[in-house]
Short mmCIF file of C-alpha atoms and ligand atoms in Angstrom, two decimals:
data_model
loop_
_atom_site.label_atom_id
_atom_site.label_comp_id
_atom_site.label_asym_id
_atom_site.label_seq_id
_atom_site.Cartn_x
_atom_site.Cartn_y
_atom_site.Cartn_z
CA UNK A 78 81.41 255.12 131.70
CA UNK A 79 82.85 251.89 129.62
CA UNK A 80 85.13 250.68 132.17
CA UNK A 81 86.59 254.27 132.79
CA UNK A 82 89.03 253.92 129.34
CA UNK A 83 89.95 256.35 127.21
CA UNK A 84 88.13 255.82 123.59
CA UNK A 85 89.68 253.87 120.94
CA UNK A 86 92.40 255.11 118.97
CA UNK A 87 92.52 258.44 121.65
CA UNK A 88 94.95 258.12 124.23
CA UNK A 89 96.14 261.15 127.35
CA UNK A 90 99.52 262.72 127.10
CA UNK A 91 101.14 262.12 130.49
CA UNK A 92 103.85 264.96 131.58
CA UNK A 93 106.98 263.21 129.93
CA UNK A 94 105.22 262.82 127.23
CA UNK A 95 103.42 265.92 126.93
CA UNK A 96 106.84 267.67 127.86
CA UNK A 97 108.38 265.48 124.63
CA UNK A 98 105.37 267.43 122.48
CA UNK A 99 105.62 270.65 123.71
CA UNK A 100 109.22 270.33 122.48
CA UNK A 101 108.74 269.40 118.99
CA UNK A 102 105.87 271.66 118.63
CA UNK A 103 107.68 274.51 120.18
CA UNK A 104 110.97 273.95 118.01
CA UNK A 105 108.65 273.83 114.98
CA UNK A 106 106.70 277.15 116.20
CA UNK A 107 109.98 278.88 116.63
CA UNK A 108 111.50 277.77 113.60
CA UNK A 109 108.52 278.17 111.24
CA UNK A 110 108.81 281.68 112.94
CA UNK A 111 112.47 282.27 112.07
CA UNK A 112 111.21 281.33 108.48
CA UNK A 113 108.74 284.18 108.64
CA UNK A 114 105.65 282.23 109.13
CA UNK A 115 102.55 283.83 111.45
CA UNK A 116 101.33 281.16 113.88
CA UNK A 117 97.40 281.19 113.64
CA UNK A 118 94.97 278.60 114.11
CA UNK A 119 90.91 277.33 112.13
CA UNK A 120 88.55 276.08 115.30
CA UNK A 121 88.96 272.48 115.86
CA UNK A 122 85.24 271.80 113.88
CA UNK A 123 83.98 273.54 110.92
CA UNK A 124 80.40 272.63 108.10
CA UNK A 125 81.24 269.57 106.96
CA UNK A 126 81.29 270.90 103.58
CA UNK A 127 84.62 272.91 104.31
CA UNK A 128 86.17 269.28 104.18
CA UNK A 129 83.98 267.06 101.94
CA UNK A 130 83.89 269.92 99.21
CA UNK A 131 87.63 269.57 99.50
CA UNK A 132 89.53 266.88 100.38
CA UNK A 133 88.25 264.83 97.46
CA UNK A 134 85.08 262.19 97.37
CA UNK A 135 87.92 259.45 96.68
CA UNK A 136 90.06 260.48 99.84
CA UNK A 137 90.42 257.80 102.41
CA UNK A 138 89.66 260.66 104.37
CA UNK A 139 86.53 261.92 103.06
CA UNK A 140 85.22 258.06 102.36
CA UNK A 141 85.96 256.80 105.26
CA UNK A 142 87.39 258.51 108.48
CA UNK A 143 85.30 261.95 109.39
CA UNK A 144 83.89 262.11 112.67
CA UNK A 145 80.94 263.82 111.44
CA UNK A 146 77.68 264.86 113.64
CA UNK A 147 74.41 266.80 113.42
CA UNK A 148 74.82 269.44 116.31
CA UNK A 149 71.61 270.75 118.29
CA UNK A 150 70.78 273.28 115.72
CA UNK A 151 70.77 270.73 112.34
CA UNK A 152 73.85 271.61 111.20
CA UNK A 153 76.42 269.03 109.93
CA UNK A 154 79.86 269.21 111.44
CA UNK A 155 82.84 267.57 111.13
CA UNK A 156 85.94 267.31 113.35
CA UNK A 157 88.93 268.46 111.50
CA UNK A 158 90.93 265.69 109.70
CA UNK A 159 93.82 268.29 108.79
CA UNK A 160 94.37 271.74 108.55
CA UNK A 161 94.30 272.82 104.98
CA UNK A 162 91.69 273.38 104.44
CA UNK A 163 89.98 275.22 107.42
CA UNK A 164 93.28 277.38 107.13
CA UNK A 165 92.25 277.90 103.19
CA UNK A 166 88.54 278.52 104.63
CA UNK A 167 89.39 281.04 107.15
CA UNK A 168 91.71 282.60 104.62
CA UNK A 169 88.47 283.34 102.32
CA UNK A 170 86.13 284.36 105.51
CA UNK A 171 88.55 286.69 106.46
CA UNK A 172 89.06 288.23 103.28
CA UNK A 173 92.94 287.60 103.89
CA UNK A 174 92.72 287.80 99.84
CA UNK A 175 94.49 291.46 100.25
CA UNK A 176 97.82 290.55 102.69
CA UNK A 177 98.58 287.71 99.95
CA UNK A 178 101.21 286.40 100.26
CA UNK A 179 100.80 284.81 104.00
CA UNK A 180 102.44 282.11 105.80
CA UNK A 181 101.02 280.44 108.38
CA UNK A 182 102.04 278.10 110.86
CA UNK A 183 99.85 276.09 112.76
CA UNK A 184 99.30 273.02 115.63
CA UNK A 185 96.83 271.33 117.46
CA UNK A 186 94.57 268.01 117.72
CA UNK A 187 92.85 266.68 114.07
CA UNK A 188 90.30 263.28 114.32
CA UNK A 189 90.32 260.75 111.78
CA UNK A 190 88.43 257.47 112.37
CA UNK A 191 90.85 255.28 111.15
CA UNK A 192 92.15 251.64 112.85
CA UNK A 193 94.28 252.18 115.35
CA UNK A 194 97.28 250.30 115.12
CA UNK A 195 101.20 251.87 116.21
CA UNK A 196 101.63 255.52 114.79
CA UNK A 197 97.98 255.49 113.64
CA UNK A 198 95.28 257.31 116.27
CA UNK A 199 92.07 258.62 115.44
CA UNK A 200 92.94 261.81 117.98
CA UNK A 201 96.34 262.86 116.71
CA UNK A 202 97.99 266.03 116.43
CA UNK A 203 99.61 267.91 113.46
CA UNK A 204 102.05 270.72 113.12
CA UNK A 205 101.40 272.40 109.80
CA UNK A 206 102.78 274.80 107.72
CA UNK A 207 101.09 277.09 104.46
CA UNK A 208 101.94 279.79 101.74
CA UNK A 209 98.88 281.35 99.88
CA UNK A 210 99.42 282.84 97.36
CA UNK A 211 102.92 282.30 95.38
CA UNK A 212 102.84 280.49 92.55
CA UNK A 213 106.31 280.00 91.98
CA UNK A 214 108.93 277.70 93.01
CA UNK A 215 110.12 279.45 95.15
CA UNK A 216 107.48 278.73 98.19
CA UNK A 217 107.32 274.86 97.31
CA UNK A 218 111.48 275.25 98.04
CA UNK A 219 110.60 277.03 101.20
CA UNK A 220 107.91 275.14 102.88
CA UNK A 221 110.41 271.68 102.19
CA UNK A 222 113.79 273.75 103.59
CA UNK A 223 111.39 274.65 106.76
CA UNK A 224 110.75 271.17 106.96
CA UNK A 225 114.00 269.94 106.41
CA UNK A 226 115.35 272.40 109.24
CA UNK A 227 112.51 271.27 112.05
CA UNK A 228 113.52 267.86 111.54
CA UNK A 229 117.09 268.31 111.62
CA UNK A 230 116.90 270.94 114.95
CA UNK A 231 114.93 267.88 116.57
CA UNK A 232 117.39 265.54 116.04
CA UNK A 233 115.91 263.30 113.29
CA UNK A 234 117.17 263.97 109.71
CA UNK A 235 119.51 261.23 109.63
CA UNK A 236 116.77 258.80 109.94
CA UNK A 237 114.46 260.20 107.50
CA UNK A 238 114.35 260.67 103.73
CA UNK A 239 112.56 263.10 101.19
CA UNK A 240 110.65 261.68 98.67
CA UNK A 241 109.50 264.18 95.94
CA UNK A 242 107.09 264.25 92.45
CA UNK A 243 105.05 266.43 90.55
CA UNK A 244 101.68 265.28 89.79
CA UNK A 245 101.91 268.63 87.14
CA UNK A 246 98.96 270.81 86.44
CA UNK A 247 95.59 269.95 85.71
CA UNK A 248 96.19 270.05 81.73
CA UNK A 249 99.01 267.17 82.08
CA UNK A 250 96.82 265.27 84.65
CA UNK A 251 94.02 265.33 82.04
CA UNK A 252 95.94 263.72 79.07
CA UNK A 253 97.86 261.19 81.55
CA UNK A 254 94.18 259.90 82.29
CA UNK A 255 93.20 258.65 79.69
CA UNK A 256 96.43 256.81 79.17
CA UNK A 257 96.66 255.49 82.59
CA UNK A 258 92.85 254.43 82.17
CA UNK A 259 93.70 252.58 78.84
CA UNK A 260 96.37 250.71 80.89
CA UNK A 261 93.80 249.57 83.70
CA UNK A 262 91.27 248.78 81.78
CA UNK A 263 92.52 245.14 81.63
CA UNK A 264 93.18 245.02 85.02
CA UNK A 265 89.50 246.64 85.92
CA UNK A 266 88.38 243.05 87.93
CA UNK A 267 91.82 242.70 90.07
CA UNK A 268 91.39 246.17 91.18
CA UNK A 269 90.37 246.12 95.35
CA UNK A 270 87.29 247.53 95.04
CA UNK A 271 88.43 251.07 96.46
CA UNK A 272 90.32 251.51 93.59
CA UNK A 273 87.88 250.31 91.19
CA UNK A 274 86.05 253.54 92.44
CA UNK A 275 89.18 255.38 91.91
CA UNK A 276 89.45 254.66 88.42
CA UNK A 277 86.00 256.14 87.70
CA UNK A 278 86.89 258.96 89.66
CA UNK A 279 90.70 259.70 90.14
CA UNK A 280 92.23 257.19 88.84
CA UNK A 281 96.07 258.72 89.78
CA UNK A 282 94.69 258.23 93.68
CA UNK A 283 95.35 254.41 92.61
CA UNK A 284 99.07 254.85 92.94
CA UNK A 285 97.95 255.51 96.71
CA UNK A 286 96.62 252.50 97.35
CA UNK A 287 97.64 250.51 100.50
CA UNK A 288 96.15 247.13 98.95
CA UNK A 289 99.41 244.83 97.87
CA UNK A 290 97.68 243.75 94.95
CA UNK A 291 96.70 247.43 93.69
CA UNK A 292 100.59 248.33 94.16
CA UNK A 293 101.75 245.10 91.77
CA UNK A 294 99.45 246.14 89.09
CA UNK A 295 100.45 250.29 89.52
CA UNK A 296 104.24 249.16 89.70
CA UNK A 297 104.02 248.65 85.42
CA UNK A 298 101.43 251.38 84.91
CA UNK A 299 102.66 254.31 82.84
CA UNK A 300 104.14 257.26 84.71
CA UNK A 301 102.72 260.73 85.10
CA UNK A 302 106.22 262.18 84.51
CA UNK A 303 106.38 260.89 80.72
CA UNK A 304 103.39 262.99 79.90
CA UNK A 305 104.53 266.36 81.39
CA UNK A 306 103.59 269.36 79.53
CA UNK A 307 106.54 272.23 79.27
CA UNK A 308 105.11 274.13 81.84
CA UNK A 309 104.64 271.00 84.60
CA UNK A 310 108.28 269.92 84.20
CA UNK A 311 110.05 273.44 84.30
CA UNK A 312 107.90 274.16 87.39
CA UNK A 313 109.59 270.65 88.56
CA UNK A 314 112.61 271.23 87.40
CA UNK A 315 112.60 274.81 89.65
CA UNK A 316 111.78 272.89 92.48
CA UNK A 317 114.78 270.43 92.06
CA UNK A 318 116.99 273.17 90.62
CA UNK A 319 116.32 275.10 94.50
CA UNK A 320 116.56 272.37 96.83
CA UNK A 321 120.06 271.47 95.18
CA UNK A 322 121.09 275.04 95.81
CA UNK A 323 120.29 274.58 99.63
CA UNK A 324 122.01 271.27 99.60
CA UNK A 325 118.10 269.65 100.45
CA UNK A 326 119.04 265.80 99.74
CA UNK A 327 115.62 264.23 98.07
CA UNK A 328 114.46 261.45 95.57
CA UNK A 329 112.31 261.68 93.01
CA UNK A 330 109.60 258.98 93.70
CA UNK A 331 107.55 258.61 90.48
CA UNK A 332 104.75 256.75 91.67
CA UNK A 333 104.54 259.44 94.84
CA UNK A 334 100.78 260.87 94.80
CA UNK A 335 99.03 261.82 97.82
CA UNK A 336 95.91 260.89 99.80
CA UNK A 337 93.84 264.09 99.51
CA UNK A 338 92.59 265.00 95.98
CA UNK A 339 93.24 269.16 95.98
CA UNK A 340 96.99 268.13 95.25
CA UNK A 341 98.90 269.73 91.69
CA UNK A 342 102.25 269.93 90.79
CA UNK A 343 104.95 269.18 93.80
CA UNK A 344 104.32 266.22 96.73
CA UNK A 345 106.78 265.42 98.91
CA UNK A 346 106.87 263.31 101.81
CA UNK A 347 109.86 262.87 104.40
CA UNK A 348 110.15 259.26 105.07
CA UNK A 349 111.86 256.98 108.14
CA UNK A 350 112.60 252.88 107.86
CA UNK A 351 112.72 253.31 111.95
CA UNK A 352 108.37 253.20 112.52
CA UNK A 353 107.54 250.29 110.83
CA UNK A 354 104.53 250.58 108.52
CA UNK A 355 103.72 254.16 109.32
CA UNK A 356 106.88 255.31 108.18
CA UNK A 357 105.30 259.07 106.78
CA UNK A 358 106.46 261.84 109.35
CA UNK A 359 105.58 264.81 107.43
CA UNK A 360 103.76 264.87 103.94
CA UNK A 361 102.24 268.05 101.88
CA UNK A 362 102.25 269.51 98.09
CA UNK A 363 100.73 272.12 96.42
CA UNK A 364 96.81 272.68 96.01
CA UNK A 365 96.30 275.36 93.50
CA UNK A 366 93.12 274.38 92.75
CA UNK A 367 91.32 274.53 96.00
CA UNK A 368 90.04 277.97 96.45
CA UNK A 369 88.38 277.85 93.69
CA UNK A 370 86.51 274.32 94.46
CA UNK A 371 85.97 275.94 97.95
CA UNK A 372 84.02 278.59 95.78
CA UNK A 373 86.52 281.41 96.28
CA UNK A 374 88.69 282.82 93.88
CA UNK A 375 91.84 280.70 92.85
CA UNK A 376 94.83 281.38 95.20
CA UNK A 377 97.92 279.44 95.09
CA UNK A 378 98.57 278.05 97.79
CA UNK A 379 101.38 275.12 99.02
CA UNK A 380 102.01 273.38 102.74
CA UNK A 381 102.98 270.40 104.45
CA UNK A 382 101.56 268.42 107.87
CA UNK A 383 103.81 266.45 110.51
CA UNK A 384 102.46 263.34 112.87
CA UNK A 385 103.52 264.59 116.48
CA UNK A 386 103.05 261.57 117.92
CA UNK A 387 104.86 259.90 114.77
CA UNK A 388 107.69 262.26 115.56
CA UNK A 389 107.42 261.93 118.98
CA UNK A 390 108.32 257.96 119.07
CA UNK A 391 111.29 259.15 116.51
CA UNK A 392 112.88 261.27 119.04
CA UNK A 393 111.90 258.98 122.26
CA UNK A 394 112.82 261.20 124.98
CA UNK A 395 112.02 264.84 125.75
CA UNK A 396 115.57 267.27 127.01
CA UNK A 397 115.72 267.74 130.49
CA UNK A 398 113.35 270.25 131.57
CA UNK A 399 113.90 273.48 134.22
CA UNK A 400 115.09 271.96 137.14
CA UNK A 401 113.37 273.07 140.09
CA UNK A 402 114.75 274.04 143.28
CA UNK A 403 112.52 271.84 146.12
CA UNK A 404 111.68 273.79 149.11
CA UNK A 405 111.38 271.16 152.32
CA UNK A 406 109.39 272.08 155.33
CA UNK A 407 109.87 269.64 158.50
CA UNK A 408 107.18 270.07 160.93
CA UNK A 409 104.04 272.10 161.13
CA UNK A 410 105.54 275.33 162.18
CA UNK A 411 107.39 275.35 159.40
CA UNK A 412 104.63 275.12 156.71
CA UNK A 413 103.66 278.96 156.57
CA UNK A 414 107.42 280.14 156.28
CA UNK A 415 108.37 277.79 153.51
CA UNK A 416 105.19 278.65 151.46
CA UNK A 417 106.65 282.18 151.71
CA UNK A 418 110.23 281.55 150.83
CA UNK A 419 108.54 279.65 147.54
CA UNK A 420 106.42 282.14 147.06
CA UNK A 421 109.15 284.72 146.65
CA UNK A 422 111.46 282.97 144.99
CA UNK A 423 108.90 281.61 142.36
CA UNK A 424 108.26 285.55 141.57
CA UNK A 425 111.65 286.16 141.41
CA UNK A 426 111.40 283.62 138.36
CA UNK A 427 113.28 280.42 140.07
CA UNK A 428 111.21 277.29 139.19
CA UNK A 429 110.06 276.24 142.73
CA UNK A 430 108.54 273.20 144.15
CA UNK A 431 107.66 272.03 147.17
CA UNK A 432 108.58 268.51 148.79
CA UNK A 433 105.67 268.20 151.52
CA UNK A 434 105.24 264.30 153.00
CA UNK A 435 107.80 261.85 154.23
CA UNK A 436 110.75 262.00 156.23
CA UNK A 437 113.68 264.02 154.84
CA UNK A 438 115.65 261.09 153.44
CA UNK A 439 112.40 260.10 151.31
CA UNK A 440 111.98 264.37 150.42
CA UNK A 441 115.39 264.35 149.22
CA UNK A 442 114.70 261.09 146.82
CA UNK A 443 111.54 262.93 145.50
CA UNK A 444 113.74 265.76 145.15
CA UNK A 445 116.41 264.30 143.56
CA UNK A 446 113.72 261.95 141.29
CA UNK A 447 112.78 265.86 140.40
CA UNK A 448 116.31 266.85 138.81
CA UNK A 449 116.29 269.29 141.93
CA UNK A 450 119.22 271.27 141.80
CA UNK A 451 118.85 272.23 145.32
CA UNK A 452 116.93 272.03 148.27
CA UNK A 453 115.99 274.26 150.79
CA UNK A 454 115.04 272.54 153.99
CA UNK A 455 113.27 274.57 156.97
CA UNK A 456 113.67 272.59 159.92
CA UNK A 457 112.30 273.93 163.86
CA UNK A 458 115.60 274.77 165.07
CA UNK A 459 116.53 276.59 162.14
CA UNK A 460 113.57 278.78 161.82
CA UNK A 461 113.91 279.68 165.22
CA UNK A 462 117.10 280.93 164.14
CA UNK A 463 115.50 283.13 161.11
CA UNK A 464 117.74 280.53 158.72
CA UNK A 465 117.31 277.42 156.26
CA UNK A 466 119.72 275.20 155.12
CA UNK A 467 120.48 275.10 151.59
CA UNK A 468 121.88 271.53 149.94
CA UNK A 469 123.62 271.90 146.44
CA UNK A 470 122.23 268.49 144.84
CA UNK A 471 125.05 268.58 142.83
CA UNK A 472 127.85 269.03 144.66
CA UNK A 473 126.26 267.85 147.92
CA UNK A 474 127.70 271.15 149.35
CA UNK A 475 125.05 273.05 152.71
CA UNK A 476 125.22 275.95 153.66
CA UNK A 477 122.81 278.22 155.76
CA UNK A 478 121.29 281.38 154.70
CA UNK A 479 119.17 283.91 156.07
CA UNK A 480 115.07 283.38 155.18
CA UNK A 481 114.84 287.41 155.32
CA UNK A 482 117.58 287.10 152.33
CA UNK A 483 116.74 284.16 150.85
CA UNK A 484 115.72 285.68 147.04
CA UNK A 485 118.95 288.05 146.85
CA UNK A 486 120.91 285.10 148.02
CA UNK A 487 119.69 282.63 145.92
CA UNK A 488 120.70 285.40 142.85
CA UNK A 489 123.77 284.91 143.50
CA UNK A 490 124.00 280.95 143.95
CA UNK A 491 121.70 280.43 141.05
P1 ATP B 203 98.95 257.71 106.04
O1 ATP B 203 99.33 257.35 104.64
O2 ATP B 203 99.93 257.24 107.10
O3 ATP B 203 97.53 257.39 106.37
P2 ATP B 203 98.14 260.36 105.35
O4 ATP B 203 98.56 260.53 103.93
O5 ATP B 203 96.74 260.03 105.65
O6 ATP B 203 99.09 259.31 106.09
P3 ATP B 203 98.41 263.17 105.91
O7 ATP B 203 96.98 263.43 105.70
O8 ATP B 203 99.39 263.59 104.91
O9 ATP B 203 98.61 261.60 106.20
O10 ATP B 203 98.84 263.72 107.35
C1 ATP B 203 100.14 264.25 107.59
C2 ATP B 203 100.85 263.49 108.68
O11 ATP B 203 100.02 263.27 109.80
C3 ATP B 203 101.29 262.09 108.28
O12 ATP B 203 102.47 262.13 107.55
C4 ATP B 203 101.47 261.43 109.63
O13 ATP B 203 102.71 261.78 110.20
C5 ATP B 203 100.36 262.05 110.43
N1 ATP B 203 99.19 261.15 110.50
C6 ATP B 203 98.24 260.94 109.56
N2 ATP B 203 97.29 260.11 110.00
C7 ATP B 203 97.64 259.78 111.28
C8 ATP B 203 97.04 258.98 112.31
N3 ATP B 203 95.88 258.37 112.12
N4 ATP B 203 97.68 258.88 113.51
C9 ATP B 203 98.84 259.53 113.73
N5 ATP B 203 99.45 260.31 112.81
C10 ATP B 203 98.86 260.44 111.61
MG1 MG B 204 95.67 258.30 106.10
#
């Protein structure tokens, strides 16, 4: 056990925290449901095929940060990195092919063995949101207005941006190629070596780069948006057309591609000055093509993925959660009676703890520490009475009530 640590880049969600998460990924489950999206979720590990077949052999991803294994029985299997594509997977194995359209929300831990650094983990977790199977406008408008509304309900859209392009269909991507390649080819040598790979293989992926001298030499490179064809910039132009009509605030970011190589037509990421490098909350686009390079038949398809964590350091603090009402019991006699009056108020749906060790002045700082807002204290003379005392930590206000009555009393204090 390596000096009892958590492994790099993994880290454990203590309860403010983990109260902070369940937030966020609760708004987003009951908004994405409000939008009319199913909650559903892949298994955490699928072949490794299901991603390397998919994401692209130039994604950072696929290259570079799968935590990929032989199990017991030979098979190769790899954590997921994201959920696309194990959601597009189980779409096929389930033949989901006949309830087209879907929507699908999902959440949950993905692995990417990347350098940890602030906002960057190699556990993480991911809400995500698909359509399969529109291929209109009209679901690239929906998946951003879901995203826009999450992040507004938690509190963050003033701090973030949207950043939009089309990286058009695969007809427009083919004859922007070989233009773009024409306008590397001088620069072939200055190229990191990443992208040098890129350029035999996807050369747009370039634009993605992260190395400062890759983004000087792709800051003068000719722009996918010049070399549209019709039906690339009408699609766009439906996509800018509907987020104006919802009053969706973006900008169109020419040079915008994204890391995974299934992408066509709209990417979009929302963007925040407030994280430092990792300023990318929420990214997604459309992936027409990857049914069909997952060997199914072609399905539309269009989502997006949000950092919790990166959210989580946006928002900073978690609301208040239920506050408990601390049950107290001084001296032995007094244990078995205040279990019970827990007991029965805790099925009568109160949110009950109880404040066991310590003299009463340090049970009521616990209590209070506990955004009690009461306390029920069970002291000798008391229960020989049949009574407990009950202290409103708000107004500081006792007053003693019968233990036989305690749950229809409480009703009507609480
Ligand atoms: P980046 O450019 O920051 O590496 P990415 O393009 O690899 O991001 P996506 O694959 O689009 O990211 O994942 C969607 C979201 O998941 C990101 O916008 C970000 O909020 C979050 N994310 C991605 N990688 C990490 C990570 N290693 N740690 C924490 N959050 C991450
Ligand atoms: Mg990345």
């Amino acid at each position: 056990m390596a000096d009892l640590q958590p492994v790099r880049g993994t880290h454990d969600i203590l309860a403010d925290d983990f109260r902070l998460h369940r937030h966020i990924c609760d708004r987003a489950a009951a908004l994405a449901a409000c939008h009319g999206f199913q909650e559903m979720t892949p298994p955490i590990f699928e072949f490794t095929e299901v991603f390397s077949r998919t994401l692209g052999e130039t994604s950072d991803v696929v290259t570079k940060e799968m935590y990929t294994f032989d199990d017991r029985g030979g098979d190769s299997i790899t954590l997921r990195p994201e959920f696309t594509a194990g959601i597009a997977r189980a779409f096929m194995s389930n033949g989901l092919a006949q309830d087209a359209p879907l929507k699908f929300f999902a959440r949950g831990p993905v692995f990417r063995h990347e350098r940890p650094q602030k906002g960057r983990l190699r556990q993480f977790h991911q809400i995500d949101v698909e359509i399969l199977g529109v291929p209109g406008a009209q679901a690239d408008i929906e998946v951003i207005a879901l995203a826009a509304h999450i992040l507004d309900d938690l509190g963050v859209a003033k701090d973030v941006r949207l950043e939009l392009n089309t990286l058009g269909d695969p007809e427009s991507r083919l004859s922007y190629r070989g233009v773009l390649l024409d306008y590397l080819a001088k620069y072939r040598n200055d190229l990191s070596e990443d992208s040098r790979t890129r350029m035999d293989k996807n050369p747009l992926r370039i634009f993605d780069s992260k190395d400062k001298g890759d983004q000087d030499i792709m800051s003068s490179a000719p722009l996918l948006q010049d070399h549209l064809n019709d039906t690339s910039r009408a699609f766009f132009d439906d996509v800018l057309a509907g987020l104006d009509a919802l009053g969706i605030a973006y900008e169109v970011q020419p040079r915008l591609v994204r890391g995974l190589d299934y992408y066509s037509h709209t990417a979009f990421e929302f963007v925040t000055g407030t994280l430092g490098a990792q300023g990318t909350v929420l990214a997604g686009g459309r992936y027409d093509g990857l049914m069909e390079q997952m060997g199914g038949r072609p399905t539309p398809g269009i989502g997006w993925a949000a950092g919790v964590e990166r959210l989580a350091m946006m928002l900073g603090a978690a609301p208040a959660g239920d506050r408990p009402i601390v049950v107290i019991p001084m001296g032995d006699e007094a244990m078995a009676p205040a279990m019970k009056a827990a007991h029965d108020l805790r099925r009568a749906g109160h949110t009950v703890d109880m404040g066991y060790s310590g003299n009463l002045k340090k049970r009521l700082a616990r209590a209070n520490k506990a955004n009690a807002k009461a306390v029920l204290i069970l002291g000798s003379d008391e229960l020989a009475r049949g009574v407990a005392t009950l202290r409103n930590m708000e107004s500081g206000t006792q007053a003693e009530l019968k233990l036989s009555e305690i749950v229809e009393t409480l009703k009507l204090h609480f």
